[in-house]
Amino acid sequence: MPTENPSAPDEILLVRQVSRDTDRSYVVRCPHCSQVIGIEGDEIDEVRGEQYQHKRCSGWLEVSNTAVSVRELPPVKQDPQQ
């Protein structure tokens, strides 16, 4: 389980894909820690261009103005050098 990262970068990273959770809330994959998190908004146009802070890792993200809705968020890419 990921732990809090007090030294998360202040850089606001872009998210290009959003999905719906089982309760129909929007979710994204945090670009800082790769955890799936819920974001506020009822329609995709409400979340595009918005910035959110992941409370667990303190990383900031912005949903791209051209973000697309996908059925399922892709899995975390594994680093082949690990």
Short mmCIF file of C-alpha atoms in Angstrom, two decimals:
data_model
loop_
_atom_site.label_atom_id
_atom_site.label_comp_id
_atom_site.label_asym_id
_atom_site.label_seq_id
_atom_site.Cartn_x
_atom_site.Cartn_y
_atom_site.Cartn_z
CA MET A 1 0.00 0.00 0.00
CA PRO A 2 1.41 3.43 -0.93
CA THR A 3 2.40 5.68 1.93
CA GLU A 4 2.29 9.42 2.21
CA ASN A 5 5.11 11.16 0.41
CA PRO A 6 5.83 14.51 2.07
CA SER A 7 8.43 15.25 -0.62
CA ALA A 8 6.03 14.80 -3.56
CA PRO A 9 7.03 17.15 -6.37
CA ASP A 10 5.20 20.46 -6.56
CA GLU A 11 4.94 19.98 -10.31
CA ILE A 12 1.36 19.72 -11.55
CA LEU A 13 1.26 16.65 -13.80
CA LEU A 14 -1.23 16.22 -16.63
CA VAL A 15 -3.80 13.41 -16.71
CA ARG A 16 -5.21 12.50 -20.13
CA GLN A 17 -7.65 9.71 -19.23
CA VAL A 18 -10.59 9.58 -16.84
CA SER A 19 -12.96 6.73 -16.09
CA ARG A 20 -16.08 6.07 -14.05
CA ASP A 21 -16.08 4.12 -10.79
CA THR A 22 -18.82 1.68 -9.78
CA ASP A 23 -20.77 4.56 -8.21
CA ARG A 24 -20.40 6.55 -11.47
CA SER A 25 -17.91 9.02 -9.95
CA TYR A 26 -14.97 10.09 -12.08
CA VAL A 27 -11.60 8.53 -11.27
CA VAL A 28 -8.06 9.10 -12.55
CA ARG A 29 -4.69 7.50 -11.91
CA CYS A 30 -2.49 9.83 -9.86
CA PRO A 31 0.57 10.56 -12.01
CA HIS A 32 2.73 10.89 -8.88
CA CYS A 33 1.99 7.61 -7.06
CA SER A 34 -0.11 5.67 -9.63
CA GLN A 35 -3.00 5.15 -7.21
CA VAL A 36 -6.55 5.45 -8.62
CA ILE A 37 -8.34 8.38 -6.98
CA GLY A 38 -11.78 9.95 -7.24
CA ILE A 39 -12.26 13.49 -8.49
CA GLU A 40 -15.22 15.83 -8.24
CA GLY A 41 -17.45 16.51 -11.22
CA ASP A 42 -20.64 15.17 -12.77
CA GLU A 43 -19.75 15.64 -16.44
CA ILE A 44 -16.45 15.28 -18.28
CA ASP A 45 -16.55 18.96 -19.25
CA GLU A 46 -16.61 19.80 -15.53
CA VAL A 47 -13.36 17.92 -14.80
CA ARG A 48 -11.39 18.91 -17.91
CA GLY A 49 -8.94 21.69 -17.11
CA GLU A 50 -9.42 21.30 -13.35
CA GLN A 51 -6.61 20.76 -10.85
CA TYR A 52 -6.78 18.32 -7.96
CA GLN A 53 -4.46 17.40 -5.11
CA HIS A 54 -4.12 13.78 -4.08
CA LYS A 55 -4.39 13.92 -0.31
CA ARG A 56 -2.42 10.73 0.25
CA CYS A 57 0.77 11.60 -1.68
CA SER A 58 0.22 15.40 -1.81
CA GLY A 59 0.86 15.42 -5.57
CA TRP A 60 -1.04 17.82 -7.82
CA LEU A 61 -2.60 16.86 -11.13
CA GLU A 62 -4.54 18.61 -13.86
CA VAL A 63 -7.08 16.90 -16.09
CA SER A 64 -6.19 17.77 -19.67
CA ASN A 65 -8.62 19.94 -21.64
CA THR A 66 -8.64 17.11 -24.19
CA ALA A 67 -8.90 14.24 -21.66
CA VAL A 68 -10.89 11.26 -22.86
CA SER A 69 -13.20 9.00 -20.95
CA VAL A 70 -12.10 5.36 -21.02
CA ARG A 71 -13.99 2.31 -19.87
CA GLU A 72 -11.12 1.25 -17.61
CA LEU A 73 -7.93 3.04 -16.61
CA PRO A 74 -4.84 1.30 -18.00
CA PRO A 75 -2.69 -0.60 -15.51
CA VAL A 76 0.46 0.94 -14.09
CA LYS A 77 3.36 0.57 -16.48
CA GLN A 78 6.17 -1.46 -14.95
CA ASP A 79 9.74 -0.23 -15.31
CA PRO A 80 11.57 -2.98 -17.28
CA GLN A 81 14.79 -2.19 -15.39
CA GLN A 82 13.33 -3.20 -12.02
#
